[in-house]
Amino acid sequence: MNAFFATIHTSFRRQLTYRAANLSGLFTNLMFGFFRAAVLIALYKEQTSVNGLSINGAVTYAGLTQSLIGVMSFFHWYDLMHTVYDGRVGADLLRPINYFSYWLGIDIGRALGALIIRGLPLFLVFSVFYDITLPESLIQWNLFALSILFALLISFSWRFLVNLASFWTPNALGIGRFAFGLSWTLSGFYFPLALFPDWLANFCRLTPFGASLYFPIQVFIGNVQGAEIMQGFFIQVFWVVTLIILGHIVLAQGVKKLVIQGG
Amino acid sequence: MEAIIKADRLSKDYKIYKDHKGYLGALRNLFDRRFTLVHAVNDVSFRIYPGELIGYIGPNGAGKSTTIKMLTGLLVPTSGEVQVNEFIPWKDRKDYVKHIGAVFGQRTTLWWDLPVRDSLELLKHIYEIPSDRFKQNLDSFRAILELDAFMDTPVRSLSLGQRMRADLCAALLHDPKLIFLDEPTIGLDVVAKQRVREFIQFINAKRGTTILLTTHDTADIAKLCKRIMIIDHGKILYDGEFDELIKYYGGSRVLSVEFAEFYQDPTIDQAKIIQRDGVNVIYSFKREDISASKLIHQLSEKYRIRDLEVQDQAIEDVIRDIYENQLLYN
Amino acid sequence: MRRNLSLLFRLLRIQIRSQLQYPASFVMEVLSQAMILGFFFVAFAVTLSQFGDIGGWTLGEVALLWGLAEFSFGMMDMIFSGFDYDAFGPLVIKGTFDQLLLRPVNITMQVLGSRFVLRRLGKIIEGLIIFIIGLSLANVDWTLGRILYIPVLIFCQVLFFGSLFIFGATTTFWTKERLEILNVFTYGGSEIMSYPMHIFPRAIRLLFSFVVPAIFLSYFPMVYILDKPNPLNMPVFTSFLAPFIAISMFWLSLKFWRFGIKNYQSTGS
């Protein structure tokens, strides 16, 4: 367990050192947040609420998705893949820490760093420009924090699984491009899923991608109540468990292959 | 004879920026940057003549690669003049580089994803090499460098040694008068090194190609170069024959002795104790001062010896000595 | 020039050949790219269906803007792959750029020929489909001038996006790393060009009119083609500035590129 926290700590510190990159990433996400908010405002015109989603909620949605990009590392994450291709994977597999936990530690550190120097400042600046919908109670804040934690676990386990493709093929990058494309497509990253037809929104909500972005944001802006919250958490827990188990199974197969064929 | 490379009072300064710390610092860096000036190459002059094979050596950061970059036109000098093959390298880039070749040991000139054959074919068009000439050169290099085994392998899958051989071939297809070889043996195993050295020798001897070679491997120098230039802290410390250098500064020999008993003060004239550990003592002496047999004779008259061994100081140590003790500074 | 071009085509041909080595997986990747990218538009379309119009523009009208920008950006991203700052930055850092300088060929041609990402066809196809959707949905009073202006616009947008890539690549001579901020103008530029730009706040509009003059390449020309009222009250001639703006931007970017190379040669890496 100590090794796990040490990994988080190191990774967190490293993330904080990329100052120029973080600053420019923050500005970029902020600008995209403004673009998306402007489009939503133009769509709503005089309407204050559509499909139960208020205009403020929709704008908050735009700001939150951009704040969470860095944290969830949605667009691309090929770090593990690179270690497979340049051979560092050998040493990593020999570490006295579970390979999945090792990378999870790195990812949690990275996510924490991104949250503090990229996500939070972005959302603060964003909220200066727009009327933001904030959680109204301590319970809601806590539920949001919990949903973010599960979201990160899902997002990481999915990225871990995708990266494992590199154990089998030298061209896992192409698979990654497809898989990550799929994840930001179905996560509700472009437009609030609440504005979609029900069947489509429900489908996205059930995928691990909706569970790792759309659901926490819904909790934040207070657009889900009671049973729906329970349902959302149930979907999250289901994906956390499923993806972690799947990750371990695939990893075991991959290691077997690596050992037999020598990479 | 007219020199092929003329460097006169060549200097290159770099600005090393010191970044402001922290988030606000990152912003401040955009407008207000502090720097220190580093003289990477400092008032350097030399001449290189057609057909020479020169070793250009010095410790890391001494100014070697900065010099090479200026000679190849990649870098504009801060001051001074350089003329290679009648060209000012950085001014007439396109015309100038037609007549030179360059191999950088750490990087490849070839296309990463293409088979070696395609890479070489592309170079034929880039340098507008006449077909018959291209074929002649390729055939001859293929044989000497034994390229056939991997002509159809993509460059990214070549071993370091194979890649270096392919790069050497690529650098010479257009019959350059002059080639720059930057660390061509770095990271290679003994056999591969030997093969590269033989090829360099062949090119220089049979084709009369002028070669400027930088290397960390003193064996390269010892085997290939008659003349060497040593650079450190941006200054040329030595420019002359390699043998001369070794005669002056090297020539130190080492005698390791294991005495039969412990002596309080086993000193002897004309030899210096450089290491001592109980009954084991290492002496250093100069060939000119005393011969090995005389020294052993003197020692054995005074002390009881169990075992001994005489060694020449390695060339590497000589060069290291020169860098470390700055022997050439005056 | 002829020699440069023939060399460029040779470089491109070789890369295309190696990318087509596995045709089946290539086709799969292109199609899946087209699908994934296209989903953004689908998401927009289903969202728009809840509202009816955006800033007075219908789905078909926006699709024309959207398709044009995607198609042109995809074309540019393929042709100017070598200047993609994601790839060019590492080229400078690893010293590969030095190798290009050591060859007796025009450096711009070499960078153009250094990379050609054929799978951008995915984005091109996606843009084309969206544009066709736009054509079928929007009521356009097609005149000869309007028809002819479409290919001109595509050409101008390719040049415009290309000049942004060249600007971006050049900055890496100084920054030595790829800065995400450039995405605001390239990918962000293409995103806001996909909407009728009067919907954006004044500050954003000014940024994309005077710093990065994207508005002249999509919104103003489309106002002419669709004969829409212009809420920004711009004079009619602004619809026809696209060629002038695109060529000037491109020329400027090449100037900056040359300046960057010169600076690179005097400061080193």
PDB file of N, CA, C and O in Angstrom, chain B residues 12-14 69 72-76 90 93-95 97-98 100 102 104 107-111 113-115 118 121-123 125-128, chain C residues 3-4 7 10-11 14-15 17-18 94-107 110 113-114 262 264-269:
ATOM      1  N   LYS B  12      31.275  31.131 -31.294  1.00  0.00           N
ATOM      2  CA  LYS B  12      29.835  30.989 -31.188  1.00  0.00           C
ATOM      3  C   LYS B  12      29.425  31.137 -29.737  1.00  0.00           C
ATOM      4  O   LYS B  12      29.905  30.412 -28.872  1.00  0.00           O
ATOM      5  N   ASP B  13      28.566  32.100 -29.476  1.00  0.00           N
ATOM      6  CA  ASP B  13      28.050  32.287 -28.116  1.00  0.00           C
ATOM      7  C   ASP B  13      26.627  31.789 -28.048  1.00  0.00           C
ATOM      8  O   ASP B  13      25.855  31.951 -28.984  1.00  0.00           O
ATOM      9  N   TYR B  14      26.292  31.192 -26.921  1.00  0.00           N
ATOM     10  CA  TYR B  14      24.902  30.789 -26.679  1.00  0.00           C
ATOM     11  C   TYR B  14      24.366  31.594 -25.518  1.00  0.00           C
ATOM     12  O   TYR B  14      25.091  31.904 -24.589  1.00  0.00           O
ATOM     13  N   LYS B  69      28.530  21.995 -36.412  1.00  0.00           N
ATOM     14  CA  LYS B  69      27.311  22.633 -36.913  1.00  0.00           C
ATOM     15  C   LYS B  69      27.643  23.884 -37.709  1.00  0.00           C
ATOM     16  O   LYS B  69      26.967  24.195 -38.691  1.00  0.00           O
ATOM     17  N   THR B  72      29.033  22.765 -41.097  1.00  0.00           N
ATOM     18  CA  THR B  72      28.050  22.184 -42.015  1.00  0.00           C
ATOM     19  C   THR B  72      26.957  23.186 -42.378  1.00  0.00           C
ATOM     20  O   THR B  72      26.076  22.873 -43.162  1.00  0.00           O
ATOM     21  N   GLY B  73      27.008  24.376 -41.792  1.00  0.00           N
ATOM     22  CA  GLY B  73      26.039  25.404 -42.163  1.00  0.00           C
ATOM     23  C   GLY B  73      24.752  25.351 -41.365  1.00  0.00           C
ATOM     24  O   GLY B  73      23.810  26.074 -41.647  1.00  0.00           O
ATOM     25  N   LEU B  74      24.704  24.496 -40.355  1.00  0.00           N
ATOM     26  CA  LEU B  74      23.491  24.414 -39.537  1.00  0.00           C
ATOM     27  C   LEU B  74      23.405  25.592 -38.573  1.00  0.00           C
ATOM     28  O   LEU B  74      22.336  25.932 -38.094  1.00  0.00           O
ATOM     29  N   LEU B  75      24.552  26.193 -38.320  1.00  0.00           N
ATOM     30  CA  LEU B  75      24.611  27.236 -37.315  1.00  0.00           C
ATOM     31  C   LEU B  75      25.413  28.403 -37.876  1.00  0.00           C
ATOM     32  O   LEU B  75      26.435  28.201 -38.549  1.00  0.00           O
ATOM     33  N   VAL B  76      24.938  29.614 -37.625  1.00  0.00           N
ATOM     34  CA  VAL B  76      25.651  30.802 -38.075  1.00  0.00           C
ATOM     35  C   VAL B  76      26.595  31.242 -36.962  1.00  0.00           C
ATOM     36  O   VAL B  76      26.168  31.360 -35.819  1.00  0.00           O
ATOM     37  N   TRP B  90      26.683  28.568 -44.212  1.00  0.00           N
ATOM     38  CA  TRP B  90      25.318  28.940 -43.857  1.00  0.00           C
ATOM     39  C   TRP B  90      24.696  29.867 -44.888  1.00  0.00           C
ATOM     40  O   TRP B  90      23.497  30.075 -44.901  1.00  0.00           O
ATOM     41  N   ARG B  93      23.514  27.480 -48.437  1.00  0.00           N
ATOM     42  CA  ARG B  93      23.191  26.156 -47.949  1.00  0.00           C
ATOM     43  C   ARG B  93      22.988  25.122 -49.034  1.00  0.00           C
ATOM     44  O   ARG B  93      23.676  24.108 -49.084  1.00  0.00           O
ATOM     45  N   LYS B  94      22.059  25.386 -49.961  1.00  0.00           N
ATOM     46  CA  LYS B  94      21.683  24.348 -50.926  1.00  0.00           C
ATOM     47  C   LYS B  94      22.844  23.926 -51.819  1.00  0.00           C
ATOM     48  O   LYS B  94      23.029  22.746 -52.085  1.00  0.00           O
ATOM     49  N   ASP B  95      23.627  24.922 -52.304  1.00  0.00           N
ATOM     50  CA  ASP B  95      24.747  24.568 -53.182  1.00  0.00           C
ATOM     51  C   ASP B  95      25.863  23.912 -52.397  1.00  0.00           C
ATOM     52  O   ASP B  95      26.501  22.971 -52.854  1.00  0.00           O
ATOM     53  N   VAL B  97      25.781  22.090 -49.529  1.00  0.00           N
ATOM     54  CA  VAL B  97      25.621  20.734 -48.998  1.00  0.00           C
ATOM     55  C   VAL B  97      25.663  19.646 -50.073  1.00  0.00           C
ATOM     56  O   VAL B  97      25.771  18.467 -49.750  1.00  0.00           O
ATOM     57  N   LYS B  98      25.605  20.050 -51.342  1.00  0.00           N
ATOM     58  CA  LYS B  98      25.765  19.057 -52.412  1.00  0.00           C
ATOM     59  C   LYS B  98      27.138  18.391 -52.353  1.00  0.00           C
ATOM     60  O   LYS B  98      27.303  17.273 -52.811  1.00  0.00           O
ATOM     61  N   ILE B 100      29.129  18.018 -49.602  1.00  0.00           N
ATOM     62  CA  ILE B 100      29.604  17.437 -48.343  1.00  0.00           C
ATOM     63  C   ILE B 100      28.689  16.277 -47.929  1.00  0.00           C
ATOM     64  O   ILE B 100      27.589  16.118 -48.453  1.00  0.00           O
ATOM     65  N   ALA B 102      27.496  14.049 -44.227  1.00  0.00           N
ATOM     66  CA  ALA B 102      27.579  14.111 -42.769  1.00  0.00           C
ATOM     67  C   ALA B 102      26.877  12.914 -42.160  1.00  0.00           C
ATOM     68  O   ALA B 102      25.817  12.503 -42.621  1.00  0.00           O
ATOM     69  N   PHE B 104      25.757  11.638 -38.324  1.00  0.00           N
ATOM     70  CA  PHE B 104      25.711  11.884 -36.887  1.00  0.00           C
ATOM     71  C   PHE B 104      25.350  10.569 -36.213  1.00  0.00           C
ATOM     72  O   PHE B 104      24.276  10.022 -36.448  1.00  0.00           O
ATOM     73  N   ARG B 107      21.834  10.040 -34.706  1.00  0.00           N
ATOM     74  CA  ARG B 107      20.610  10.150 -35.500  1.00  0.00           C
ATOM     75  C   ARG B 107      20.884   9.590 -36.885  1.00  0.00           C
ATOM     76  O   ARG B 107      22.012   9.471 -37.309  1.00  0.00           O
ATOM     77  N   THR B 108      19.802   9.323 -37.570  1.00  0.00           N
ATOM     78  CA  THR B 108      19.969   8.789 -38.906  1.00  0.00           C
ATOM     79  C   THR B 108      19.531   9.802 -39.952  1.00  0.00           C
ATOM     80  O   THR B 108      18.659  10.622 -39.709  1.00  0.00           O
ATOM     81  N   THR B 109      20.185   9.754 -41.103  1.00  0.00           N
ATOM     82  CA  THR B 109      19.775  10.606 -42.220  1.00  0.00           C
ATOM     83  C   THR B 109      18.706   9.903 -43.039  1.00  0.00           C
ATOM     84  O   THR B 109      18.144  10.465 -43.956  1.00  0.00           O
ATOM     85  N   LEU B 110      18.493   8.628 -42.730  1.00  0.00           N
ATOM     86  CA  LEU B 110      17.593   7.823 -43.560  1.00  0.00           C
ATOM     87  C   LEU B 110      16.145   7.983 -43.098  1.00  0.00           C
ATOM     88  O   LEU B 110      15.902   8.467 -42.011  1.00  0.00           O
ATOM     89  N   TRP B 111      15.245   7.563 -43.953  1.00  0.00           N
ATOM     90  CA  TRP B 111      13.825   7.658 -43.597  1.00  0.00           C
ATOM     91  C   TRP B 111      13.447   6.484 -42.703  1.00  0.00           C
ATOM     92  O   TRP B 111      13.605   5.322 -43.074  1.00  0.00           O
ATOM     93  N   ASP B 113      10.809   4.930 -41.654  1.00  0.00           N
ATOM     94  CA  ASP B 113       9.875   3.846 -41.974  1.00  0.00           C
ATOM     95  C   ASP B 113      10.171   3.156 -43.295  1.00  0.00           C
ATOM     96  O   ASP B 113       9.507   2.194 -43.645  1.00  0.00           O
ATOM     97  N   LEU B 114      11.126   3.677 -44.027  1.00  0.00           N
ATOM     98  CA  LEU B 114      11.384   3.102 -45.351  1.00  0.00           C
ATOM     99  C   LEU B 114      12.487   2.057 -45.289  1.00  0.00           C
ATOM    100  O   LEU B 114      13.396   2.148 -44.473  1.00  0.00           O
ATOM    101  N   PRO B 115      12.408   1.070 -46.183  1.00  0.00           N
ATOM    102  CA  PRO B 115      13.521   0.141 -46.325  1.00  0.00           C
ATOM    103  C   PRO B 115      14.772   0.901 -46.776  1.00  0.00           C
ATOM    104  O   PRO B 115      14.662   1.944 -47.430  1.00  0.00           O
ATOM    105  N   ASP B 118      14.956   1.969 -50.444  1.00  0.00           N
ATOM    106  CA  ASP B 118      14.153   3.130 -50.847  1.00  0.00           C
ATOM    107  C   ASP B 118      14.785   4.435 -50.394  1.00  0.00           C
ATOM    108  O   ASP B 118      14.762   5.439 -51.103  1.00  0.00           O
ATOM    109  N   GLU B 121      17.574   5.203 -52.700  1.00  0.00           N
ATOM    110  CA  GLU B 121      16.995   5.599 -53.984  1.00  0.00           C
ATOM    111  C   GLU B 121      16.533   7.067 -53.933  1.00  0.00           C
ATOM    112  O   GLU B 121      16.750   7.835 -54.874  1.00  0.00           O
ATOM    113  N   LEU B 122      15.919   7.442 -52.797  1.00  0.00           N
ATOM    114  CA  LEU B 122      15.476   8.834 -52.635  1.00  0.00           C
ATOM    115  C   LEU B 122      16.668   9.792 -52.665  1.00  0.00           C
ATOM    116  O   LEU B 122      16.607  10.856 -53.275  1.00  0.00           O
ATOM    117  N   LEU B 123      17.748   9.372 -52.006  1.00  0.00           N
ATOM    118  CA  LEU B 123      18.926  10.238 -51.961  1.00  0.00           C
ATOM    119  C   LEU B 123      19.498  10.449 -53.363  1.00  0.00           C
ATOM    120  O   LEU B 123      20.027  11.502 -53.675  1.00  0.00           O
ATOM    121  N   HIS B 125      17.836  10.902 -55.989  1.00  0.00           N
ATOM    122  CA  HIS B 125      17.094  12.001 -56.601  1.00  0.00           C
ATOM    123  C   HIS B 125      17.352  13.321 -55.903  1.00  0.00           C
ATOM    124  O   HIS B 125      17.407  14.366 -56.539  1.00  0.00           O
ATOM    125  N   ILE B 126      17.535  13.243 -54.603  1.00  0.00           N
ATOM    126  CA  ILE B 126      17.778  14.475 -53.858  1.00  0.00           C
ATOM    127  C   ILE B 126      19.111  15.096 -54.260  1.00  0.00           C
ATOM    128  O   ILE B 126      19.223  16.300 -54.434  1.00  0.00           O
ATOM    129  N   TYR B 127      20.120  14.265 -54.425  1.00  0.00           N
ATOM    130  CA  TYR B 127      21.436  14.790 -54.797  1.00  0.00           C
ATOM    131  C   TYR B 127      21.663  14.778 -56.307  1.00  0.00           C
ATOM    132  O   TYR B 127      22.733  15.111 -56.774  1.00  0.00           O
ATOM    133  N   GLU B 128      20.652  14.384 -57.056  1.00  0.00           N
ATOM    134  CA  GLU B 128      20.748  14.288 -58.518  1.00  0.00           C
ATOM    135  C   GLU B 128      22.001  13.540 -58.948  1.00  0.00           C
ATOM    136  O   GLU B 128      22.810  14.034 -59.721  1.00  0.00           O
TER     137      GLU B 128
ATOM    138  N   ARG C   3      11.821  20.491 -60.290  1.00  0.00           N
ATOM    139  CA  ARG C   3      12.582  19.458 -59.600  1.00  0.00           C
ATOM    140  C   ARG C   3      12.053  19.269 -58.179  1.00  0.00           C
ATOM    141  O   ARG C   3      11.836  18.148 -57.726  1.00  0.00           O
ATOM    142  N   ASN C   4      11.800  20.404 -57.511  1.00  0.00           N
ATOM    143  CA  ASN C   4      11.258  20.338 -56.156  1.00  0.00           C
ATOM    144  C   ASN C   4       9.945  19.580 -56.124  1.00  0.00           C
ATOM    145  O   ASN C   4       9.731  18.727 -55.269  1.00  0.00           O
ATOM    146  N   LEU C   7      10.282  15.897 -56.714  1.00  0.00           N
ATOM    147  CA  LEU C   7      10.826  15.265 -55.516  1.00  0.00           C
ATOM    148  C   LEU C   7       9.764  15.129 -54.430  1.00  0.00           C
ATOM    149  O   LEU C   7       9.662  14.092 -53.762  1.00  0.00           O
ATOM    150  N   ARG C  10       7.555  12.337 -55.250  1.00  0.00           N
ATOM    151  CA  ARG C  10       8.228  11.063 -54.992  1.00  0.00           C
ATOM    152  C   ARG C  10       8.168  10.711 -53.509  1.00  0.00           C
ATOM    153  O   ARG C  10       7.853   9.586 -53.130  1.00  0.00           O
ATOM    154  N   LEU C  11       8.445  11.718 -52.675  1.00  0.00           N
ATOM    155  CA  LEU C  11       8.389  11.492 -51.222  1.00  0.00           C
ATOM    156  C   LEU C  11       6.986  11.082 -50.785  1.00  0.00           C
ATOM    157  O   LEU C  11       6.811  10.167 -49.989  1.00  0.00           O
ATOM    158  N   ILE C  14       5.954   7.458 -51.887  1.00  0.00           N
ATOM    159  CA  ILE C  14       6.540   6.407 -51.058  1.00  0.00           C
ATOM    160  C   ILE C  14       5.789   6.261 -49.738  1.00  0.00           C
ATOM    161  O   ILE C  14       5.520   5.161 -49.262  1.00  0.00           O
ATOM    162  N   GLN C  15       5.419   7.416 -49.163  1.00  0.00           N
ATOM    163  CA  GLN C  15       4.717   7.338 -47.871  1.00  0.00           C
ATOM    164  C   GLN C  15       3.328   6.752 -48.030  1.00  0.00           C
ATOM    165  O   GLN C  15       2.875   5.975 -47.195  1.00  0.00           O
ATOM    166  N   ARG C  17       2.424   4.685 -50.265  1.00  0.00           N
ATOM    167  CA  ARG C  17       2.581   3.253 -50.492  1.00  0.00           C
ATOM    168  C   ARG C  17       2.741   2.511 -49.163  1.00  0.00           C
ATOM    169  O   ARG C  17       2.118   1.483 -48.926  1.00  0.00           O
ATOM    170  N   SER C  18       3.570   3.067 -48.272  1.00  0.00           N
ATOM    171  CA  SER C  18       3.813   2.334 -47.030  1.00  0.00           C
ATOM    172  C   SER C  18       2.578   2.383 -46.109  1.00  0.00           C
ATOM    173  O   SER C  18       2.348   1.471 -45.333  1.00  0.00           O
ATOM    174  N   LYS C  94      14.519  16.479 -31.594  1.00  0.00           N
ATOM    175  CA  LYS C  94      15.383  15.313 -31.809  1.00  0.00           C
ATOM    176  C   LYS C  94      16.523  15.612 -32.780  1.00  0.00           C
ATOM    177  O   LYS C  94      17.388  14.767 -32.982  1.00  0.00           O
ATOM    178  N   GLY C  95      16.502  16.776 -33.401  1.00  0.00           N
ATOM    179  CA  GLY C  95      17.586  17.117 -34.319  1.00  0.00           C
ATOM    180  C   GLY C  95      17.372  16.615 -35.730  1.00  0.00           C
ATOM    181  O   GLY C  95      18.249  16.751 -36.581  1.00  0.00           O
ATOM    182  N   THR C  96      16.230  16.002 -35.984  1.00  0.00           N
ATOM    183  CA  THR C  96      15.962  15.512 -37.342  1.00  0.00           C
ATOM    184  C   THR C  96      15.874  16.675 -38.324  1.00  0.00           C
ATOM    185  O   THR C  96      16.199  16.515 -39.503  1.00  0.00           O
ATOM    186  N   PHE C  97      15.452  17.823 -37.818  1.00  0.00           N
ATOM    187  CA  PHE C  97      15.357  18.986 -38.698  1.00  0.00           C
ATOM    188  C   PHE C  97      16.731  19.348 -39.270  1.00  0.00           C
ATOM    189  O   PHE C  97      16.847  19.760 -40.420  1.00  0.00           O
ATOM    190  N   ASP C  98      17.773  19.167 -38.467  1.00  0.00           N
ATOM    191  CA  ASP C  98      19.140  19.397 -38.961  1.00  0.00           C
ATOM    192  C   ASP C  98      19.436  18.561 -40.191  1.00  0.00           C
ATOM    193  O   ASP C  98      20.100  19.004 -41.121  1.00  0.00           O
ATOM    194  N   GLN C  99      18.951  17.333 -40.165  1.00  0.00           N
ATOM    195  CA  GLN C  99      19.206  16.439 -41.297  1.00  0.00           C
ATOM    196  C   GLN C  99      18.593  17.002 -42.573  1.00  0.00           C
ATOM    197  O   GLN C  99      19.150  16.867 -43.653  1.00  0.00           O
ATOM    198  N   LEU C 100      17.427  17.620 -42.434  1.00  0.00           N
ATOM    199  CA  LEU C 100      16.792  18.210 -43.615  1.00  0.00           C
ATOM    200  C   LEU C 100      17.633  19.372 -44.146  1.00  0.00           C
ATOM    201  O   LEU C 100      17.752  19.564 -45.348  1.00  0.00           O
ATOM    202  N   LEU C 101      18.216  20.133 -43.208  1.00  0.00           N
ATOM    203  CA  LEU C 101      19.025  21.284 -43.632  1.00  0.00           C
ATOM    204  C   LEU C 101      20.296  20.846 -44.364  1.00  0.00           C
ATOM    205  O   LEU C 101      20.908  21.624 -45.073  1.00  0.00           O
ATOM    206  N   LEU C 102      20.681  19.587 -44.158  1.00  0.00           N
ATOM    207  CA  LEU C 102      21.910  19.110 -44.784  1.00  0.00           C
ATOM    208  C   LEU C 102      21.668  18.572 -46.196  1.00  0.00           C
ATOM    209  O   LEU C 102      22.585  18.075 -46.831  1.00  0.00           O
ATOM    210  N   ARG C 103      20.420  18.656 -46.658  1.00  0.00           N
ATOM    211  CA  ARG C 103      20.149  18.153 -48.008  1.00  0.00           C
ATOM    212  C   ARG C 103      19.947  19.317 -48.977  1.00  0.00           C
ATOM    213  O   ARG C 103      19.347  20.328 -48.612  1.00  0.00           O
ATOM    214  N   PRO C 104      20.445  19.149 -50.196  1.00  0.00           N
ATOM    215  CA  PRO C 104      20.443  20.270 -51.144  1.00  0.00           C
ATOM    216  C   PRO C 104      19.082  20.507 -51.788  1.00  0.00           C
ATOM    217  O   PRO C 104      18.987  20.576 -53.009  1.00  0.00           O
ATOM    218  N   VAL C 105      18.046  20.584 -51.007  1.00  0.00           N
ATOM    219  CA  VAL C 105      16.710  20.782 -51.537  1.00  0.00           C
ATOM    220  C   VAL C 105      16.003  21.825 -50.676  1.00  0.00           C
ATOM    221  O   VAL C 105      16.276  21.914 -49.475  1.00  0.00           O
ATOM    222  N   ASN C 106      15.138  22.572 -51.294  1.00  0.00           N
ATOM    223  CA  ASN C 106      14.326  23.559 -50.594  1.00  0.00           C
ATOM    224  C   ASN C 106      13.726  22.977 -49.311  1.00  0.00           C
ATOM    225  O   ASN C 106      13.125  21.908 -49.319  1.00  0.00           O
ATOM    226  N   ILE C 107      13.886  23.718 -48.225  1.00  0.00           N
ATOM    227  CA  ILE C 107      13.546  23.155 -46.919  1.00  0.00           C
ATOM    228  C   ILE C 107      12.035  23.022 -46.735  1.00  0.00           C
ATOM    229  O   ILE C 107      11.548  22.067 -46.127  1.00  0.00           O
ATOM    230  N   GLN C 110      10.872  19.963 -48.302  1.00  0.00           N
ATOM    231  CA  GLN C 110      11.245  18.776 -47.532  1.00  0.00           C
ATOM    232  C   GLN C 110      10.311  18.551 -46.347  1.00  0.00           C
ATOM    233  O   GLN C 110       9.977  17.412 -46.036  1.00  0.00           O
ATOM    234  N   GLY C 113       7.174  17.200 -47.550  1.00  0.00           N
ATOM    235  CA  GLY C 113       7.323  15.806 -47.961  1.00  0.00           C
ATOM    236  C   GLY C 113       7.670  14.871 -46.821  1.00  0.00           C
ATOM    237  O   GLY C 113       7.682  13.658 -46.974  1.00  0.00           O
ATOM    238  N   SER C 114       7.944  15.464 -45.644  1.00  0.00           N
ATOM    239  CA  SER C 114       8.425  14.613 -44.550  1.00  0.00           C
ATOM    240  C   SER C 114       7.307  13.781 -43.931  1.00  0.00           C
ATOM    241  O   SER C 114       7.560  12.814 -43.229  1.00  0.00           O
ATOM    242  N   LYS C 262      15.865  31.072 -39.979  1.00  0.00           N
ATOM    243  CA  LYS C 262      17.044  31.919 -39.832  1.00  0.00           C
ATOM    244  C   LYS C 262      17.434  32.021 -38.372  1.00  0.00           C
ATOM    245  O   LYS C 262      18.602  31.892 -38.011  1.00  0.00           O
ATOM    246  N   TYR C 264      16.667  29.955 -36.022  1.00  0.00           N
ATOM    247  CA  TYR C 264      17.117  28.634 -35.576  1.00  0.00           C
ATOM    248  C   TYR C 264      18.598  28.448 -35.904  1.00  0.00           C
ATOM    249  O   TYR C 264      19.372  27.936 -35.113  1.00  0.00           O
ATOM    250  N   GLN C 265      18.982  28.907 -37.101  1.00  0.00           N
ATOM    251  CA  GLN C 265      20.374  28.746 -37.507  1.00  0.00           C
ATOM    252  C   GLN C 265      21.312  29.646 -36.717  1.00  0.00           C
ATOM    253  O   GLN C 265      22.492  29.371 -36.636  1.00  0.00           O
ATOM    254  N   SER C 266      20.779  30.730 -36.153  1.00  0.00           N
ATOM    255  CA  SER C 266      21.690  31.583 -35.417  1.00  0.00           C
ATOM    256  C   SER C 266      21.702  31.271 -33.927  1.00  0.00           C
ATOM    257  O   SER C 266      22.649  31.602 -33.245  1.00  0.00           O
ATOM    258  N   THR C 267      20.651  30.607 -33.429  1.00  0.00           N
ATOM    259  CA  THR C 267      20.680  30.299 -32.001  1.00  0.00           C
ATOM    260  C   THR C 267      20.953  28.841 -31.702  1.00  0.00           C
ATOM    261  O   THR C 267      21.416  28.505 -30.628  1.00  0.00           O
ATOM    262  N   GLY C 268      20.698  27.972 -32.666  1.00  0.00           N
ATOM    263  CA  GLY C 268      20.937  26.553 -32.428  1.00  0.00           C
ATOM    264  C   GLY C 268      19.876  25.951 -31.547  1.00  0.00           C
ATOM    265  O   GLY C 268      18.956  26.638 -31.119  1.00  0.00           O
ATOM    266  N   SER C 269      20.037  24.661 -31.304  1.00  0.00           N
ATOM    267  CA  SER C 269      19.008  24.009 -30.496  1.00  0.00           C
ATOM    268  C   SER C 269      19.604  23.528 -29.193  1.00  0.00           C
ATOM    269  O   SER C 269      20.781  23.426 -29.045  1.00  0.00           O
TER     270      SER C 269
END
